[in-house]
Coordinates of C-alpha atoms and ligand atoms in Angstrom, one line a residue:
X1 CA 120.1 156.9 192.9
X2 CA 119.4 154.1 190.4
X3 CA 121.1 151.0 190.7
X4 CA 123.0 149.4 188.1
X5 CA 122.6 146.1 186.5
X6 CA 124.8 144.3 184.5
X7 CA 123.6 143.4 181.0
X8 CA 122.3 139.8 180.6
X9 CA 123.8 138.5 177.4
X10 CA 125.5 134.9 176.5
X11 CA 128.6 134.2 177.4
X12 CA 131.9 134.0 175.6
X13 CA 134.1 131.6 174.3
X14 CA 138.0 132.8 174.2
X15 CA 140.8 130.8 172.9
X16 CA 144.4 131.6 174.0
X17 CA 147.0 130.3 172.2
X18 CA 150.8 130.4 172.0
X19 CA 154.1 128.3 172.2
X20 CA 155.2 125.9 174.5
X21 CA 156.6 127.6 177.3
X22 CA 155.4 131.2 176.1
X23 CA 153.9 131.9 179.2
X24 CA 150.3 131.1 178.6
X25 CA 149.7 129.8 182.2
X26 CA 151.6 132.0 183.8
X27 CA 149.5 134.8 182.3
X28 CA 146.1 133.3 182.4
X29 CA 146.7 132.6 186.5
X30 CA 147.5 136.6 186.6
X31 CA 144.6 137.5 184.4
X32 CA 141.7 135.0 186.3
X33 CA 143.3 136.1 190.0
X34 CA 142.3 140.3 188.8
X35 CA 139.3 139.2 187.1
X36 CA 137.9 135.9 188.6
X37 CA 134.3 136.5 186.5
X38 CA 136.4 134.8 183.8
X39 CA 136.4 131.1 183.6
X40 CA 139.5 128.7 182.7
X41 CA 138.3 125.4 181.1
X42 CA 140.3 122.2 182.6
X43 CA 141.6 119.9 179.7
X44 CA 141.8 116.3 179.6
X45 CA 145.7 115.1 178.8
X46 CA 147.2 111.9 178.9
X47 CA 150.5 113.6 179.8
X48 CA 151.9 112.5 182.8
X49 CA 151.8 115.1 186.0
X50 CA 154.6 117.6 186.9
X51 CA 155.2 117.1 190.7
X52 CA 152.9 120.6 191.2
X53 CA 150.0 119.4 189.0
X54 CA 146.5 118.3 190.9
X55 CA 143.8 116.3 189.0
X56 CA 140.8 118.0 188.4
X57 CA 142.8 121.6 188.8
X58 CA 145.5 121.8 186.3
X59 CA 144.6 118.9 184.1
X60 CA 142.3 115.9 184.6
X61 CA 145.2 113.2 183.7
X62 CA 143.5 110.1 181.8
X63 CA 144.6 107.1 180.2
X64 CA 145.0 107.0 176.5
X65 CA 142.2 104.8 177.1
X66 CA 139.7 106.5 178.9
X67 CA 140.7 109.2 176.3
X68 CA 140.4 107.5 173.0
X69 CA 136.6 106.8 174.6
X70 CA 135.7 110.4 175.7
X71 CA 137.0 110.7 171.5
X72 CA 134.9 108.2 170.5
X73 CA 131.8 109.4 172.7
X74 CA 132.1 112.8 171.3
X75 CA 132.7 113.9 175.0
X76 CA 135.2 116.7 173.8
X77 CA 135.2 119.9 172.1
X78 CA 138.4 119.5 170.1
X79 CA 141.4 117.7 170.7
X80 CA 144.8 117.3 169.6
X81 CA 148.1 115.3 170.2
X82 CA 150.6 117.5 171.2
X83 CA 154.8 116.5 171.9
X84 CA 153.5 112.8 171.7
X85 CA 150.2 112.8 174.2
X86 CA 146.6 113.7 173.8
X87 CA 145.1 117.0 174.8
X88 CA 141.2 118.0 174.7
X89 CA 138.9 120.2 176.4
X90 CA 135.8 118.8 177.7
X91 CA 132.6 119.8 176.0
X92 CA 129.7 119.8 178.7
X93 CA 131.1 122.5 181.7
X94 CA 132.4 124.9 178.6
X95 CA 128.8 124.8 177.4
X96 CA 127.1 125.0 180.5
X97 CA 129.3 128.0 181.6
X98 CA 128.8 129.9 178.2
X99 CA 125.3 129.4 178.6
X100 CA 125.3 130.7 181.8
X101 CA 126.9 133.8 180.6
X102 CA 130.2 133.5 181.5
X103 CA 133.5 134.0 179.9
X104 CA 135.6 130.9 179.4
X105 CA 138.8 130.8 178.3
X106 CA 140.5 127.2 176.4
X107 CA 144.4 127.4 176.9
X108 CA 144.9 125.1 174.2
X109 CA 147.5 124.7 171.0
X110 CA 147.4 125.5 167.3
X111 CA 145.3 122.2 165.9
X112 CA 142.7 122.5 168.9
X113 CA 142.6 126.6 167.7
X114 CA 141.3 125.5 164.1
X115 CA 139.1 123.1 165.4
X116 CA 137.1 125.9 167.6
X117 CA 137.3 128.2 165.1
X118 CA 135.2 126.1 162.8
X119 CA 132.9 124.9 165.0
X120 CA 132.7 128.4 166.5
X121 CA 133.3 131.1 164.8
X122 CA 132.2 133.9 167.0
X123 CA 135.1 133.0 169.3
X124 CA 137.8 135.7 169.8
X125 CA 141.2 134.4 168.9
X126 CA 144.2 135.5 171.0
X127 CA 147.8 134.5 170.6
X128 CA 150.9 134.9 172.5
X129 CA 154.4 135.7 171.0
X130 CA 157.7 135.3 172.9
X131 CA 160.2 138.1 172.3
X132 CA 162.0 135.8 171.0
X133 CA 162.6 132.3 170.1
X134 CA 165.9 132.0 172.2
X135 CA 164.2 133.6 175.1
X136 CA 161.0 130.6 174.0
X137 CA 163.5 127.9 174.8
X138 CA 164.9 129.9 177.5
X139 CA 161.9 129.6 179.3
X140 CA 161.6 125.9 178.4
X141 CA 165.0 125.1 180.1
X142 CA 164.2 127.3 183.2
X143 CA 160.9 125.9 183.8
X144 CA 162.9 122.2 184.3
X145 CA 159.7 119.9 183.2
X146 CA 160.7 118.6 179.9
X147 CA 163.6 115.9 178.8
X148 CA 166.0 116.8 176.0
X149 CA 163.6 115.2 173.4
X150 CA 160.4 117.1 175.0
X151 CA 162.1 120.1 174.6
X152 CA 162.7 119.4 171.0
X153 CA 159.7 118.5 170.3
X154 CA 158.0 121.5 171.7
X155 CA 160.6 123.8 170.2
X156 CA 159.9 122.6 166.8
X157 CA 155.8 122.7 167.8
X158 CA 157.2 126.4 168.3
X159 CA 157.9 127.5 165.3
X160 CA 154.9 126.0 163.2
X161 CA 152.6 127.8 165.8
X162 CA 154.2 131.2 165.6
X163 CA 154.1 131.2 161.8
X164 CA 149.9 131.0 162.3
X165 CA 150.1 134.1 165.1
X166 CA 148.5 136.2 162.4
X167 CA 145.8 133.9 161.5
X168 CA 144.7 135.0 165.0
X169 CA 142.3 138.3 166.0
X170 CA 144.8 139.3 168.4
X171 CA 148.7 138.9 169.1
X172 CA 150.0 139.5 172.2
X173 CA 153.7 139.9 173.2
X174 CA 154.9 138.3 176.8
X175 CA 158.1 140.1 177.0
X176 CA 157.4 142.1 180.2
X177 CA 154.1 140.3 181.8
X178 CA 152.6 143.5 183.3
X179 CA 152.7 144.9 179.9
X180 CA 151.2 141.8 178.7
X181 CA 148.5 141.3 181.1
X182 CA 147.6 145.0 180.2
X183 CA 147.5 144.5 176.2
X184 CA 144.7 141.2 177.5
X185 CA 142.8 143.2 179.4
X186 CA 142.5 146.0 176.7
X187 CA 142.4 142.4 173.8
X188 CA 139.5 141.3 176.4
X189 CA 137.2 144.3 177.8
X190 CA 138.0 147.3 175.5
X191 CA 138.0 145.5 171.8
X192 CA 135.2 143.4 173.5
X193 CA 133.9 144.5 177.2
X194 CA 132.6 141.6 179.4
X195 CA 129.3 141.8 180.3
X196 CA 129.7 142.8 183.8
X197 CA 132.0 145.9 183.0
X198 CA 129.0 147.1 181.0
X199 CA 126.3 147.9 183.7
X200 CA 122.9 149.3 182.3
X201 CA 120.0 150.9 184.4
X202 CA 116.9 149.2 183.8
X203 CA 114.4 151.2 181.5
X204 CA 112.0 151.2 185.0
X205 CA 115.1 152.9 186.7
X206 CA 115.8 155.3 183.7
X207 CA 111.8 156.5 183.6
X208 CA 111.9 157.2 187.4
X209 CA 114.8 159.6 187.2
X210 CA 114.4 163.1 188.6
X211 CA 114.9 165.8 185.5
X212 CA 113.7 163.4 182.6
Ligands
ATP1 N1 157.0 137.6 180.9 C1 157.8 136.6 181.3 N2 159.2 136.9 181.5 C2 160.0 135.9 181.9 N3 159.6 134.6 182.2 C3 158.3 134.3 182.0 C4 157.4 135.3 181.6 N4 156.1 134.7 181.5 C5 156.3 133.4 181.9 N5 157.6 133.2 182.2 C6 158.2 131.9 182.7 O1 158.3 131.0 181.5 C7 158.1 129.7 181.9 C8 156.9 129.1 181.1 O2 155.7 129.7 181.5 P1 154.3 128.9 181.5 O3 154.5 127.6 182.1 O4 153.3 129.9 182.0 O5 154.2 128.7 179.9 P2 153.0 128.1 179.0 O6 152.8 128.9 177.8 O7 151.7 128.0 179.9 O8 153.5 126.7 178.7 P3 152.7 125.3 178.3 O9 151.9 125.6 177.1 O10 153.8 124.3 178.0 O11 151.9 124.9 179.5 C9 157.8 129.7 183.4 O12 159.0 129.4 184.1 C10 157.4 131.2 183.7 O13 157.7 131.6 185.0
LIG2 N1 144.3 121.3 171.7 C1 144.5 121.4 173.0 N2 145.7 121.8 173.5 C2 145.8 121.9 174.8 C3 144.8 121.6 175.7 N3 145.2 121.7 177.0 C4 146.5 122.2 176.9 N4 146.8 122.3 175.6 C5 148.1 122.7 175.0 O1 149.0 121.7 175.0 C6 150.4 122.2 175.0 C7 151.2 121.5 176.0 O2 150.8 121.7 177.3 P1 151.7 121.3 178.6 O3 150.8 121.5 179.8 O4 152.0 119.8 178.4 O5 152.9 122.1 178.6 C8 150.2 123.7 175.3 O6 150.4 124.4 174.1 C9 148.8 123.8 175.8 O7 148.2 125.1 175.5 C10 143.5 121.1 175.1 O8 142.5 120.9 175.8 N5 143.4 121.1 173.8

């Protein structure tokens, strides 16, 4: 029987975008644990660590400093200030990775979204919607990160974001997450199938069939 081999093509750039609090992370760590060819891009922030948070895996935590510099040095893809602190995804491991083939995904807010989708317009645009904004700030509150102000700050963030949801390719609702992980996978491999879940025999393998 002729083997299979997976397509080489280049890789993909996928941005993921949603409120504060929608769930992003929680979804992205379901979505990367079933399908661990995908690749999360680690962001710079000079946000100060929740007690959880490791440099170099959630975040690589900087200085305003050191970050104004990787700004100036053009060291980023896009940034943003976000709630009072800088965010921005480092340039050289997202290109190396797409390069490479691979599918890397930015976790990244509204200003960062317009940024890539200028400088990269082939990238595919997702969004996530809460069921609601009460449920939103629900989620906020539960989580326990965030100081009275923060949360008002990211609350407001909220709404500006979800009135761009439709300036988005896809828009996803994280009411129930197995539903929502679902509605990815089909946003991810159906509308557009990763490379590896479209295996191809090689033309040699095809010409040495039996009944061709
Ligand atoms: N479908 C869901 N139903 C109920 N709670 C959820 C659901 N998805 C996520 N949560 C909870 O909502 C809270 C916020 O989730 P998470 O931190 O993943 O959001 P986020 O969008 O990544 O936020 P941020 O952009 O601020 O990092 C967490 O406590 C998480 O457990
Ligand atoms: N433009 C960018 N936004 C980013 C990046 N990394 C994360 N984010 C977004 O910031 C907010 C707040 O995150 P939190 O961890 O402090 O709750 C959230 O919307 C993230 O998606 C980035 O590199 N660029």
């Amino acid at each position: 029987m002729a083997t299979l081999e997976p397509i080489a093509q280049p890789g993909k750039l996928i941005v993921f975008t949603g409120p504060s609090g929608v769930g992003k992370g929680t979804l992205l760590r379901r979505l990367l644990q079933l399908h661990p060819v995908l690749y999360l891009s680690i962001s710079a922030t000079t946000r100060q660590p929740r007690p959880h948070e490791i440099h170099g895996q959630h975040y690589y935590f900087v200085s305003r400093e050191t970050f104004e510099q990787m700004i100036e040095r053009s060291e980023l893809l896009e940034w943003a200030e976000f709630a009072g602190n800088y965010y921005g995804t480092p340039r050289d491991p997202v290109v190396e990775a797409v390069e490479q083939g691979r599918w890397v995904i930015l976790e990244i807010e509204l200003a960062g979204a317009r940024q890539i989708r200028d400088t990269f317009p082939l990238a595919q645009q997702i969004f996530v919607l809460p069921p609601s904004i009460e449920e939103l700030e629900t989620r906020i509150r539960r989580r326990a990160q965030d100081s009275e102000s923060a949360i008002a700050r990211r609350m407001a963030r909220a709404r500006v974001e979800i009135d761009a949801a439709d300036e988005f390719d896809f828009q996803i609702v994280n009411d129930d997450l197995d539903q929502a992980i679902s509605q990815l996978e089909t946003a991810l491999f159906v509308e557009m199938p990763a490379p590896a879940e479209m295996p191809i025999k090689t033309s040699l393998e095809l010409s040495a069939e039996p009944g061709d």
